[in-house]
XYZ file of C-alpha atoms in Angstrom:
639
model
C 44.479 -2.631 -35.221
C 46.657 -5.458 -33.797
C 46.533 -9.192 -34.089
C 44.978 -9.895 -30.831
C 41.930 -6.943 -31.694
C 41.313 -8.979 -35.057
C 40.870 -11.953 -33.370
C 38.751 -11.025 -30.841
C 36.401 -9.331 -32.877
C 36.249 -13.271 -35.073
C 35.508 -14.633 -31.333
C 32.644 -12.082 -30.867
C 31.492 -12.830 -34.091
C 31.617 -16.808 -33.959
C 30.030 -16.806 -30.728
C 27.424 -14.090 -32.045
C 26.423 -16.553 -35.279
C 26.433 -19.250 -33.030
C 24.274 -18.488 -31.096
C 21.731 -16.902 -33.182
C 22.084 -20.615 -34.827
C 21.370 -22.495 -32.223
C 18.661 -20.554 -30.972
C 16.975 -20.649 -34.114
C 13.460 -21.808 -34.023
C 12.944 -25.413 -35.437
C 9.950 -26.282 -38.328
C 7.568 -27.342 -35.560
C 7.722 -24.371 -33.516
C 7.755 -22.220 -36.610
C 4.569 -24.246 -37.723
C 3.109 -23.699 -33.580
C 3.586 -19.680 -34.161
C 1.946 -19.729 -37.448
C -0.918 -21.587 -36.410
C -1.044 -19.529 -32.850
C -1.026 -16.603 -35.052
C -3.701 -17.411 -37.558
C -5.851 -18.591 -34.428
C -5.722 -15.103 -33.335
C -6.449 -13.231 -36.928
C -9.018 -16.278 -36.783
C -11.179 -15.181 -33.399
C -10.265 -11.443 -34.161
C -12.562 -12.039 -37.352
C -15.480 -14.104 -35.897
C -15.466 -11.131 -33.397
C -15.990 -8.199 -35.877
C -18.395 -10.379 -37.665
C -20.043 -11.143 -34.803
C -20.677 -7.882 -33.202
C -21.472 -6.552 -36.905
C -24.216 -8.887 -37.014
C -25.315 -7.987 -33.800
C -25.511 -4.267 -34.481
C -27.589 -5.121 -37.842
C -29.705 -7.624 -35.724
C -30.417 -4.565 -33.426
C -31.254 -1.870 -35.667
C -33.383 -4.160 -37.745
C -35.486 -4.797 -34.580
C -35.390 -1.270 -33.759
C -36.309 -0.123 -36.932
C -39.747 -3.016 -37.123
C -40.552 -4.006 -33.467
C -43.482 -5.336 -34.826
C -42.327 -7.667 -36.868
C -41.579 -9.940 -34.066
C -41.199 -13.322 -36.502
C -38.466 -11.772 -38.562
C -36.894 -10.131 -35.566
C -36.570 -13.458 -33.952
C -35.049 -15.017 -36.883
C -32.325 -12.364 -37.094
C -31.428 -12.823 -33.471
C -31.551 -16.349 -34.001
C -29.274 -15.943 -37.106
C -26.754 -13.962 -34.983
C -26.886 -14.995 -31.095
C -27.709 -18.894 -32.125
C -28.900 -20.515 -29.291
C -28.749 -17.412 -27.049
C -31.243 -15.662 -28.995
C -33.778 -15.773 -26.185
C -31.116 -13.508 -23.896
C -30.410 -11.022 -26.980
C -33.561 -9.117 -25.586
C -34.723 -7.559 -22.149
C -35.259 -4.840 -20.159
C -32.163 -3.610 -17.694
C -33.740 -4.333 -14.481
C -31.997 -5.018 -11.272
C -32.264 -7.525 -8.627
C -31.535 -6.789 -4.511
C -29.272 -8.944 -2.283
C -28.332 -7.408 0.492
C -27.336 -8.377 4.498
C -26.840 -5.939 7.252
C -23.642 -4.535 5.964
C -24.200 -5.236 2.012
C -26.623 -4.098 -0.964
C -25.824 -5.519 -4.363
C -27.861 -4.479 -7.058
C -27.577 -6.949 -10.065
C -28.259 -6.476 -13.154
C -30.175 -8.649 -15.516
C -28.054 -7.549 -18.523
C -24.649 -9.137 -17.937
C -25.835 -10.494 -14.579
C -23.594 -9.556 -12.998
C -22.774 -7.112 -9.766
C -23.575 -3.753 -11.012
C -23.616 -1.565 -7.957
C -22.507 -2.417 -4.626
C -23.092 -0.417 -1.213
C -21.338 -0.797 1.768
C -24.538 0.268 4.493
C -22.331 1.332 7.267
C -20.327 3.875 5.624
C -20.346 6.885 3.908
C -18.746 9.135 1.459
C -17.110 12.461 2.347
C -20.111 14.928 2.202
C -22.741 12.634 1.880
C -24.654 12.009 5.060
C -27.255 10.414 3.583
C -26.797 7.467 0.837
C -24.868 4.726 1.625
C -21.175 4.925 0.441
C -20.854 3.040 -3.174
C -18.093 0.899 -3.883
C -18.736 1.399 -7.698
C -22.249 2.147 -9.822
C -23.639 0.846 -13.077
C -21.751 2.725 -15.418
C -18.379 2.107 -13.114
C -18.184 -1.657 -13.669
C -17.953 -4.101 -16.445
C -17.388 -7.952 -15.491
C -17.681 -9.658 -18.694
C -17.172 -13.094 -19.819
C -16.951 -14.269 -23.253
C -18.596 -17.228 -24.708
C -17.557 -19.020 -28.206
C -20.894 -21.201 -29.312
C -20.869 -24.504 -31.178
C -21.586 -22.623 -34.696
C -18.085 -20.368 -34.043
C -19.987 -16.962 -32.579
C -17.974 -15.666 -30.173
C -20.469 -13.760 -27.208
C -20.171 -11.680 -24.819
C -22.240 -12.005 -21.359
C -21.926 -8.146 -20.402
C -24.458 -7.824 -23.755
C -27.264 -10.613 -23.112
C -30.075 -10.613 -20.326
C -30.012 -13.002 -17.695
C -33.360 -14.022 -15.679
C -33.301 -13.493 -12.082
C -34.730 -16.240 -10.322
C -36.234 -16.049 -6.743
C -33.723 -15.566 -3.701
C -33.395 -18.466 -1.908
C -31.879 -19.937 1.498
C -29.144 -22.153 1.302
C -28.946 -25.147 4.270
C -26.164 -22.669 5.672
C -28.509 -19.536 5.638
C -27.214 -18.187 3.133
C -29.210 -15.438 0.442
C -28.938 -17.168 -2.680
C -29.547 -15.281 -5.956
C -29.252 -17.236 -9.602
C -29.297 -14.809 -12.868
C -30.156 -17.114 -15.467
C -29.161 -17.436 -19.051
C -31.957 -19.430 -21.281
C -31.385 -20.708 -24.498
C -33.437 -21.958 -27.454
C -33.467 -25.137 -25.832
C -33.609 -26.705 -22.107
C -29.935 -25.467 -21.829
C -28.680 -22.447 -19.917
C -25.843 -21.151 -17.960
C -26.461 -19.644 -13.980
C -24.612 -17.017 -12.329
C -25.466 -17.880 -8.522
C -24.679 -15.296 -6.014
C -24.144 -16.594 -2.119
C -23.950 -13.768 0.780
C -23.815 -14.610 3.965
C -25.069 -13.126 6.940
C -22.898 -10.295 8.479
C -20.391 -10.318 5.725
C -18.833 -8.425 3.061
C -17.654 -11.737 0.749
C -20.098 -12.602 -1.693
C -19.810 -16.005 -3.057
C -20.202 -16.348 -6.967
C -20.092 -19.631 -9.485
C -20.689 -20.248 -12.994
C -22.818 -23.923 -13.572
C -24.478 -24.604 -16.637
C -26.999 -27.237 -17.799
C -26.743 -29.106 -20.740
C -24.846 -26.661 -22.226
C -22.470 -29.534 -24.280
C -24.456 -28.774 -27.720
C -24.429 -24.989 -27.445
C -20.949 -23.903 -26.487
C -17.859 -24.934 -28.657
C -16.171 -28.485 -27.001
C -12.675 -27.667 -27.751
C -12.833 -24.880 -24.470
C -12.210 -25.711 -21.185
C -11.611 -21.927 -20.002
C -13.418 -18.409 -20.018
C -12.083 -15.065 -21.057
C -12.897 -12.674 -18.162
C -12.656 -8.469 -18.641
C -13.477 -6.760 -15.393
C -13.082 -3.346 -15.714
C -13.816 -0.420 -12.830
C -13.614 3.067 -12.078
C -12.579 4.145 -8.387
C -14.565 6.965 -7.224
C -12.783 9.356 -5.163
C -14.366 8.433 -1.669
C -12.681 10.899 0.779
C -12.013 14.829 0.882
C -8.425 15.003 0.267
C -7.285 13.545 -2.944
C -3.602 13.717 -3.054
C -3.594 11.665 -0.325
C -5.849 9.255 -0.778
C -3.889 8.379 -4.099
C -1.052 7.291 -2.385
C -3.115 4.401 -1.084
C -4.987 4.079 -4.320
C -3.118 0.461 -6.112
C -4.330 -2.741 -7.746
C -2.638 -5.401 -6.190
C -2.932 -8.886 -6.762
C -1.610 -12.629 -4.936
C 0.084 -15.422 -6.904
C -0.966 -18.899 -5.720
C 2.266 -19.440 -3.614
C 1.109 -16.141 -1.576
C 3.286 -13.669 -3.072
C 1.907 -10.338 -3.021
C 2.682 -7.401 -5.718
C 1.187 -4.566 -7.106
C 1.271 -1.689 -9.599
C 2.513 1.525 -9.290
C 0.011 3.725 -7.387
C 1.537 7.438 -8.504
C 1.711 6.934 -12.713
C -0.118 4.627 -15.324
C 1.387 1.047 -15.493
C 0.733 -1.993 -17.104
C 1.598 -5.834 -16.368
C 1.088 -9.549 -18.039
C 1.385 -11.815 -15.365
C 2.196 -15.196 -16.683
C 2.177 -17.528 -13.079
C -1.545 -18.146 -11.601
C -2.987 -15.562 -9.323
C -5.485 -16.646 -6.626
C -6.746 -13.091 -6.118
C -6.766 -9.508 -7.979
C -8.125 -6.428 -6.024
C -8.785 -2.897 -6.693
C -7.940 -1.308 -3.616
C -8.243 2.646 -2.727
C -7.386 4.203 0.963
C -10.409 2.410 2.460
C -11.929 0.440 0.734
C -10.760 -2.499 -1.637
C -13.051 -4.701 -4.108
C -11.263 -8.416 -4.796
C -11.809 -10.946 -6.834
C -10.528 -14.206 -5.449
C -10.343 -17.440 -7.474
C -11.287 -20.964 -5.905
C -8.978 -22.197 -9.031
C -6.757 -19.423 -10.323
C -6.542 -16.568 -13.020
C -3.916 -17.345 -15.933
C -2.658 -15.341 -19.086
C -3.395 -12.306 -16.794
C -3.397 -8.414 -18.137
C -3.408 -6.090 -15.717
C -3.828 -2.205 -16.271
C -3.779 0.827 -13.600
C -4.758 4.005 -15.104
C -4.732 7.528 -12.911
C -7.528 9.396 -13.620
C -7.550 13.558 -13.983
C -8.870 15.553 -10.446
C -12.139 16.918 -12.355
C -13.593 13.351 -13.310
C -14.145 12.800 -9.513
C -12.254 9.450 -9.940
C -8.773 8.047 -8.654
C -7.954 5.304 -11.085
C -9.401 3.102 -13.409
C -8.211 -0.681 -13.086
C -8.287 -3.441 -16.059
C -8.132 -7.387 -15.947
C -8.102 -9.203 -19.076
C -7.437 -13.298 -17.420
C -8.434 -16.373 -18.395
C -10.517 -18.832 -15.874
C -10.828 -22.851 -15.690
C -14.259 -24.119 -17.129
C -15.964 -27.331 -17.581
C -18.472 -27.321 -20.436
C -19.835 -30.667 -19.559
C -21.270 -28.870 -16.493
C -20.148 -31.333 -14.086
C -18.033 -28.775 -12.104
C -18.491 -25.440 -11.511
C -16.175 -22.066 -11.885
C -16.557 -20.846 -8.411
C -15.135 -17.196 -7.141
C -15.409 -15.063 -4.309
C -15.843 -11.432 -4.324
C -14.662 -9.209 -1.217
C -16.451 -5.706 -1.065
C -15.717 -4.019 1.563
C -13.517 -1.943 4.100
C -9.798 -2.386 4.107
C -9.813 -2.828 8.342
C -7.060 -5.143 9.574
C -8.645 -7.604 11.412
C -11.484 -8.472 9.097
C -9.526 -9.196 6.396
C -7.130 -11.385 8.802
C -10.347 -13.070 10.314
C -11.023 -14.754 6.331
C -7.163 -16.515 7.431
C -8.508 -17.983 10.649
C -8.111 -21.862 10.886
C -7.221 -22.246 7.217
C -3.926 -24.215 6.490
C -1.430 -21.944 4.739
C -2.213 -23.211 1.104
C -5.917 -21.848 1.799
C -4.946 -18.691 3.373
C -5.535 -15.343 1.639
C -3.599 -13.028 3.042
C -6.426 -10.266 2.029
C -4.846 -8.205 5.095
C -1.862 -7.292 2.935
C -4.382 -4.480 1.692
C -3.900 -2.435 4.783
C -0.046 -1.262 4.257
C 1.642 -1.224 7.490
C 5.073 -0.409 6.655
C 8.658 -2.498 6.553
C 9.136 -5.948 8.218
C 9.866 -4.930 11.469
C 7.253 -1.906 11.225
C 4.910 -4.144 10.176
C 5.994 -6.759 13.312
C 4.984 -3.668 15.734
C 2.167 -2.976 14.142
C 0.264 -6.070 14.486
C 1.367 -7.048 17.784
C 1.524 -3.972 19.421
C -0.093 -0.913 18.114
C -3.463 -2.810 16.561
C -4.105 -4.895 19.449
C -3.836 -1.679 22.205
C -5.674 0.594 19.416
C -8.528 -2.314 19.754
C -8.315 -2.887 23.509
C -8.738 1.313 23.876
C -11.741 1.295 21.342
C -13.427 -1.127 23.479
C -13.724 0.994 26.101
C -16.361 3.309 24.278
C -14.085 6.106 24.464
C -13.694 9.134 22.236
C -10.935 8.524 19.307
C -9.312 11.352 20.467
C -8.689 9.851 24.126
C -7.806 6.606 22.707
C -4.583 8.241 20.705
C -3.739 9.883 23.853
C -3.893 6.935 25.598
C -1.541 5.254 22.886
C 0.645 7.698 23.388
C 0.913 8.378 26.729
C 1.342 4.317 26.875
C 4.016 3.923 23.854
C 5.880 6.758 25.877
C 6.240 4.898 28.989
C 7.081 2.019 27.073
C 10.502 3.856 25.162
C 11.092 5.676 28.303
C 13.902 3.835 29.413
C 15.610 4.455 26.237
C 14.520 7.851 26.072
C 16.256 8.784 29.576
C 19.223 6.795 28.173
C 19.625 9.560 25.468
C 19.263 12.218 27.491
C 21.934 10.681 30.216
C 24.445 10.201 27.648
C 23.616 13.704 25.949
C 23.672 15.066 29.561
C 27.497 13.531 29.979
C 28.466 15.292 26.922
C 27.399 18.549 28.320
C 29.166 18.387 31.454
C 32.447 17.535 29.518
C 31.565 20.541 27.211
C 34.325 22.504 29.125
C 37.273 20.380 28.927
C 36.044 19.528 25.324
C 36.268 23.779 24.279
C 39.960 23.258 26.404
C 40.858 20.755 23.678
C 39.945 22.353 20.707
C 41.665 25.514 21.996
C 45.333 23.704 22.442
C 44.501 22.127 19.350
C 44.255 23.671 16.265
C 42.374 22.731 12.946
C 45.643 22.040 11.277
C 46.208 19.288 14.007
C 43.453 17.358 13.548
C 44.694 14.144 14.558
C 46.212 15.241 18.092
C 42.891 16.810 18.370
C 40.790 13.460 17.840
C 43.777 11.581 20.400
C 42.708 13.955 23.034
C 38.914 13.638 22.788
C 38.905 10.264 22.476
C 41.368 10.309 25.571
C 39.102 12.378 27.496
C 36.004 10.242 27.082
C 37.499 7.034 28.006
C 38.509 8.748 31.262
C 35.104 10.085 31.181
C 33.649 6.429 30.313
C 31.248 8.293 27.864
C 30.706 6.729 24.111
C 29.863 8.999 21.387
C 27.549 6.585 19.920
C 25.985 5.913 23.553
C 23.266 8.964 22.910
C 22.339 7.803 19.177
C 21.492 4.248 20.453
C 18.466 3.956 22.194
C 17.190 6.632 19.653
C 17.759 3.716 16.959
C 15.508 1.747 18.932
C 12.789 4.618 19.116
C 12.838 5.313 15.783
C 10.645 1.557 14.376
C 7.725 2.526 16.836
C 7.542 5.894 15.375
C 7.379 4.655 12.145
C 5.005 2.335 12.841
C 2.548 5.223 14.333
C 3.555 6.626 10.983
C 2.238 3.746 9.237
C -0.619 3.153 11.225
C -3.096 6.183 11.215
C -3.251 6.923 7.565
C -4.771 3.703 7.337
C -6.337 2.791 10.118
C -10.458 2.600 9.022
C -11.985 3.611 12.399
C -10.024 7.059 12.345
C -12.595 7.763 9.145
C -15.612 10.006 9.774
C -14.689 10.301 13.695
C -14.461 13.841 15.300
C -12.218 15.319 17.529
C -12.290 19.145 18.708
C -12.051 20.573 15.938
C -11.534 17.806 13.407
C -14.640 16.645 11.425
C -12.701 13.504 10.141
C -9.404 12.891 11.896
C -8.784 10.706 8.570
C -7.400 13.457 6.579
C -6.344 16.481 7.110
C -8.203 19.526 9.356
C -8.317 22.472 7.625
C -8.669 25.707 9.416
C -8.015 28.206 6.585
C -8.269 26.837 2.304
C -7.754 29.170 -0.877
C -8.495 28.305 -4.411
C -5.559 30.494 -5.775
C -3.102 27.935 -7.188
C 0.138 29.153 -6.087
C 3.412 27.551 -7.586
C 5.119 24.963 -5.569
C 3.001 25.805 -2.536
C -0.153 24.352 -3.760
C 1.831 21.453 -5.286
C 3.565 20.203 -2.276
C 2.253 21.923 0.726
C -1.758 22.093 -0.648
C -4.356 24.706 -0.723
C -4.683 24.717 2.876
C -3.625 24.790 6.510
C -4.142 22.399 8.594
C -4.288 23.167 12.727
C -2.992 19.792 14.272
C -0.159 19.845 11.454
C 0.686 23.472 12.546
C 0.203 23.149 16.090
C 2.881 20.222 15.821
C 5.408 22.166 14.199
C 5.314 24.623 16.714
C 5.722 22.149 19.021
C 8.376 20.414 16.919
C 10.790 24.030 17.041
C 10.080 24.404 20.721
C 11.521 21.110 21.279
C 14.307 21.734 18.969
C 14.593 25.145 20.789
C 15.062 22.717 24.111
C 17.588 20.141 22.838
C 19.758 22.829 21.487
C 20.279 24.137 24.820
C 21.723 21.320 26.072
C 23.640 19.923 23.015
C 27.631 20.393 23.485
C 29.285 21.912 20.564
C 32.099 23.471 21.552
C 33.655 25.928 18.945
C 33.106 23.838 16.188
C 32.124 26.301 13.324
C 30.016 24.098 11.628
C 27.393 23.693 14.676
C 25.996 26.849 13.476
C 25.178 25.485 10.349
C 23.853 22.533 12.180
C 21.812 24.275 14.550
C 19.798 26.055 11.481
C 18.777 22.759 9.683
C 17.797 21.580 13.227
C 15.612 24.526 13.228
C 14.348 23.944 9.366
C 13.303 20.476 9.694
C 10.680 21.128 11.342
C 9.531 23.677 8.600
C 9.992 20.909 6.306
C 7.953 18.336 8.508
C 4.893 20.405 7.899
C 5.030 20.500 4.286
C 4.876 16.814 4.442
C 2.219 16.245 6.864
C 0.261 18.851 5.916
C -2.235 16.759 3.512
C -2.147 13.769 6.149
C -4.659 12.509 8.610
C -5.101 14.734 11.121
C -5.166 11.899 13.621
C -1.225 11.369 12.672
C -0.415 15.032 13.336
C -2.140 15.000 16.766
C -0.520 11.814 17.556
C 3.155 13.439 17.320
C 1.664 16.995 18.260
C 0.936 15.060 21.846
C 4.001 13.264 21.507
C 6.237 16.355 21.152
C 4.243 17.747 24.401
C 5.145 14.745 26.485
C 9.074 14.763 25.020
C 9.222 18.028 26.527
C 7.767 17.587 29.453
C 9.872 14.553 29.664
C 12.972 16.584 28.796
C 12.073 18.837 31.928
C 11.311 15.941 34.615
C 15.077 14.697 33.140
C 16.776 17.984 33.950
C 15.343 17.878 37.367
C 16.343 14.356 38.682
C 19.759 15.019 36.637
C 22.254 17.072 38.541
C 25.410 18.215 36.453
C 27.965 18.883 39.358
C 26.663 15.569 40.560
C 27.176 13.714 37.302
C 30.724 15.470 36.642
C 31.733 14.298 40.688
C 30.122 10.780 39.469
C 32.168 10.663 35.917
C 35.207 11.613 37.619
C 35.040 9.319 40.642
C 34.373 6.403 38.173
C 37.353 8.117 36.232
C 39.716 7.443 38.988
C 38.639 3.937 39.308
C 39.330 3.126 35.465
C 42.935 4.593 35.825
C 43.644 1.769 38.498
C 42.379 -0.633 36.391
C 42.323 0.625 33.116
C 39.869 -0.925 30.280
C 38.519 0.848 26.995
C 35.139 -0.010 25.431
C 34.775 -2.048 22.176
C 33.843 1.239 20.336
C 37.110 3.733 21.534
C 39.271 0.829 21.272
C 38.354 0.572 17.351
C 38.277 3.929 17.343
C 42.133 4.469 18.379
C 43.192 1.696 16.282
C 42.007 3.207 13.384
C 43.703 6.461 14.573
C 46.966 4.744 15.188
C 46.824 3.086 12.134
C 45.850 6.066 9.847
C 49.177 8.012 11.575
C 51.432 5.085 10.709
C 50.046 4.978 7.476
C 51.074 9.342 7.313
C 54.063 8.748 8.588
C 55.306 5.972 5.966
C 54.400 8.151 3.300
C 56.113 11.338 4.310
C 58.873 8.749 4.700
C 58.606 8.385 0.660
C 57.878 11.493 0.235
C 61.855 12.144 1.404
């Protein structure tokens, strides 16, 4: 090695040393880490002991329930204080509204089953659909008491106390936790009428002398398994996610198709599990710090989607002077009630819970809320059938991109009058002169005044409002449980024949079924493409063959896709497709193509009077000119 290579490996090297120097921790951070560290080992300790002493405490009062004096030393021993809630029987108390039933539970108080009244799962007529059940749910908070036990709230009994009316009329429900003395610690639940947010705070009473006075927050775990709610799975794991809001409004989430993980070090105001339909959210008055957040996929034959973690820490006042106040959303993920929870709040206060309904890109998104949602409503109104209300949509959003529709066709029509004279110019001009080949088409359609771009266009401008349709019906809430012809649930897909063979790569991608709507739109689909082809100019172009045959395999490929999707989505485009074609005929009859040529050619003559190239052709045969100039100087070199 040179000089130079010897002394820029010393460089690397200096810079390497000196910067692990200065970045070297100092004695008082060492001394922080230590201590942060032997905190840690410290609680980790007081919890085994803890929950050893527990389990002892138990089995000794399994073993001698009789011995009720030396059983309630031994809790006393081990719960402290809280020996009073160490015992009890796992009852649960009602609160419920016209569109809510929580059951909650006096272990844990907390919410231990909630039912949404209106709804119901796929197959079950009967029973209310469940958000989550007793042995789905775990919202735990953990307590550290003055003599250094650390408790947890998921294992002692709370009292229920009667449900009352707030001055609001509100149902009011407090679980309380009694201690030894006149000290305890409420869980008070709020619902409202006619809503699906329950209101839920944490007060406690003279609690000063029982809990530890060096903690001003509370360890929250909620854990909770997402029952598969709707009869095709596949899909409704693509909508299955835990997402969560920082305080400035940001909204992210995990990854819905794999297991994933996050620690979230800003403050979040809210965390939800959300599947296709429904979502359960826990919103913060204050915020959740030092949050952990897990999003598990769970196998087909446990009948669950996902399993969701939070491990966060929450603001709390053990003086009781202020309370640690939440609310809890538990209910359907439909658009406008989650945007009504917005309405008159300033923008610090605002929610944004109607990020849960995914309706696509920015400017997807833009169409969807102020055009497709608000004419989806305004149809609904009228009491019609969901299946007239999509046609209506469509027949509406058709009328609305006809102009740009009968654009592309005008401009595709211009191309196939010219098809002649274009078959002319390939003919005088071979492959191997490409260029002179290019001059002359470009020639001919500025005579022509026809743009090669002009038919791709107003297709551009189609293309966000189908996307938005796209966007729209797999999660659009109303679509669920509603019947069309032959469609049970035009929410997922309509199966008209199923097998339980697996078959490789079929069952995989295109599913164990067929579904009608999806074929009956691909049908549709290659008749259209059967259509457009007929009037598409290729001249002798050899790859136009080629072309022709992946026109004809999209849509082949289109119903692998769509196949597991709501069957509400495939009728939409399987009408769609219908009125395109009927379109494409009403076109071909107001469009003359002797008349257009005469037209072209007349306007033709008038631009060789005064002649004047568009932006586009102009470019266009600079680029040409320039790319022969640049040819020509290099055969120049070449000699």
């Amino acid at each position: 090695m040179d000089k130079n290579t010897w002394i820029g490996f010393a460089l690397i090297a200096a810079i390497i040393i000196g910067f692990s120097l200065l970045n070297r921790p100092s004695k008082e951070e060492l001394e922080r880490r230590q201590h942060y560290q032997d905190s840690v080992r410290y609680a980790q300790q007081l919890e085994r002991e803890t929950q050893q002493a527990i389990a002892e405490a138990q089995a000794e009062l399994a073993a001698n329930p009789a011995d009720t004096v030396h059983a309630t030393a031994s809790l006393q021993e081990v719960y402290g204080a809280f020996a009073p809630a160490a015992i009890g029987n796992e009852e649960m108390s009602v609160l419920e509204n016209d569109l809510l039933r929580l059951h909650i539970a006096r272990k844990g108080g907390n919410i231990a089953k909630a039912e949404l009244k209106n709804y119901k799962s796929y197959g079950d007529s009967i029973n209310p659909l469940a958000l989550f059940d007793a042995d789905e749910t775990q919202l735990d908070f953990t307590l550290i008491t003055a003599n250094n036990r650390i408790l947890h709230t998921e294992q002692l009994f709370f009292e229920p106390q009667p449900v009352s009316m707030d001055t609001l009329g509100n149902k009011v429900l407090r679980m309380r936790l009694k201690t030894t003395s006149d000290a305890y610690l409420d869980f008070i639940y709020t619902l409202p009428e006619n809503d699906y947010m329950v209101g839920m705070s944490i007060q406690n009473h003279g609690m000063q002398q029982v809990l530890a006075q060096n903690i001003n927050y509370l360890e929250m775990q909620w854990n909770q398994l997402v029952p598969q709610h709707e009869k095709g799975r596949k899909f409704e794991e693509r909508y299955t996610t835990l997402q969560y809001m920082f305080t400035d409004r940001d909204v992210e989430k995990l990854a819905e198709a794999k297991n994933d993980s996050k620690n979230v070090t800003g403050k979040l105001r809210w965390i939800g599990y959300k599947d296709q339909f429904f979502s359960t959210v826990f919103i913060a008055d204050d915020a959740f710090t030092s949050t952990q957040l897990t999003s598990n996929v769970m196998p087909a034959k446990s009948g669950y989607i996902k399993q969701y973690q939070t491990k966060a820490s929450v603001s709390f006042d053990p003086s009781g002077n202020n309370t640690t106040d939440f609310r809890i959303y538990l209910g359907p993920n439909h658009y406008n009630t989650l945007k009504a929870y917005d309405k008159g709040k300033d923008k610090e206060e605002k929610l944004n819970l109607k990020s849960l309904v995914p309706l696509g890109w920015k400017i997807v998104s833009w169409i969807n809320m102020w055009l497709v949602i608000p004419m989806f409503d305004l149809f609904m109104s009228w009491g019609m059938n969901i299946g007239l209300v999509i046609l209506l949509m469509t027949l509406v959003i058709k009328l609305i991109i006809l102009p740009f529709t009968f654009s592309s066709y005008r401009s595709t029509a211009k191309m196939r009058v010219l098809k002649p004279q274009l078959d002319a110019i390939n003919e005088k001009y071979p492959a191997e002169k490409m260029q002179e080949r290019q001059q002359a088409t470009m020639a001919l359609y500025q005579r022509a005044g026809v743009s090669p771009m002009s038919g791709c266009l107003p297709m551009l401008f189609q293309f966000p409002v189908l996307m938005a349709m796209f966007w729209f019906f797999p999660t659009a809430i109303e679509l669920r449980g509603q019947s069309f012809l032959w469609a049970d649930d035009l929410s997922t897909y309509d199966a008209i024949f199923t097998w339980s063979m697996n078959i490789p790569l079929i069952s995989w991608f295109f599913g164990n079924h067929i579904s009608l709507f999806c074929l009956l739109m691909t049908i549709t689909n290659i008749l259209y493409t059967w259509l457009n082809m007929q009037t598409q100019a290729t001249g002798n172009d050899p790859s136009a063959k080629v072309m022709k045959w992946m026109m004809y395999l999209m849509p082949i490929f289109f119903m692998y896709i769509f196949n597991d999707y709501a069957a509400g989505l495939s009728y939409y485009y399987f009408v769609s497709l219908l009125m395109t074609i009927l379109q494409t005929y009403i076109f071909r009859w107001t469009i003359d193509d002797k008349k257009l040529l005469q037209q072209m050619e007349a306007n033709a003559a008038k631009r060789s009077a005064k002649p004047k190239k568009s932006g586009f052709l102009a470019r266009l045969e600079k680029l040409q000119r320039e790319q022969q100039q640049y040819a020509r100087e290099q055969a120049k070199r070449r000699k």
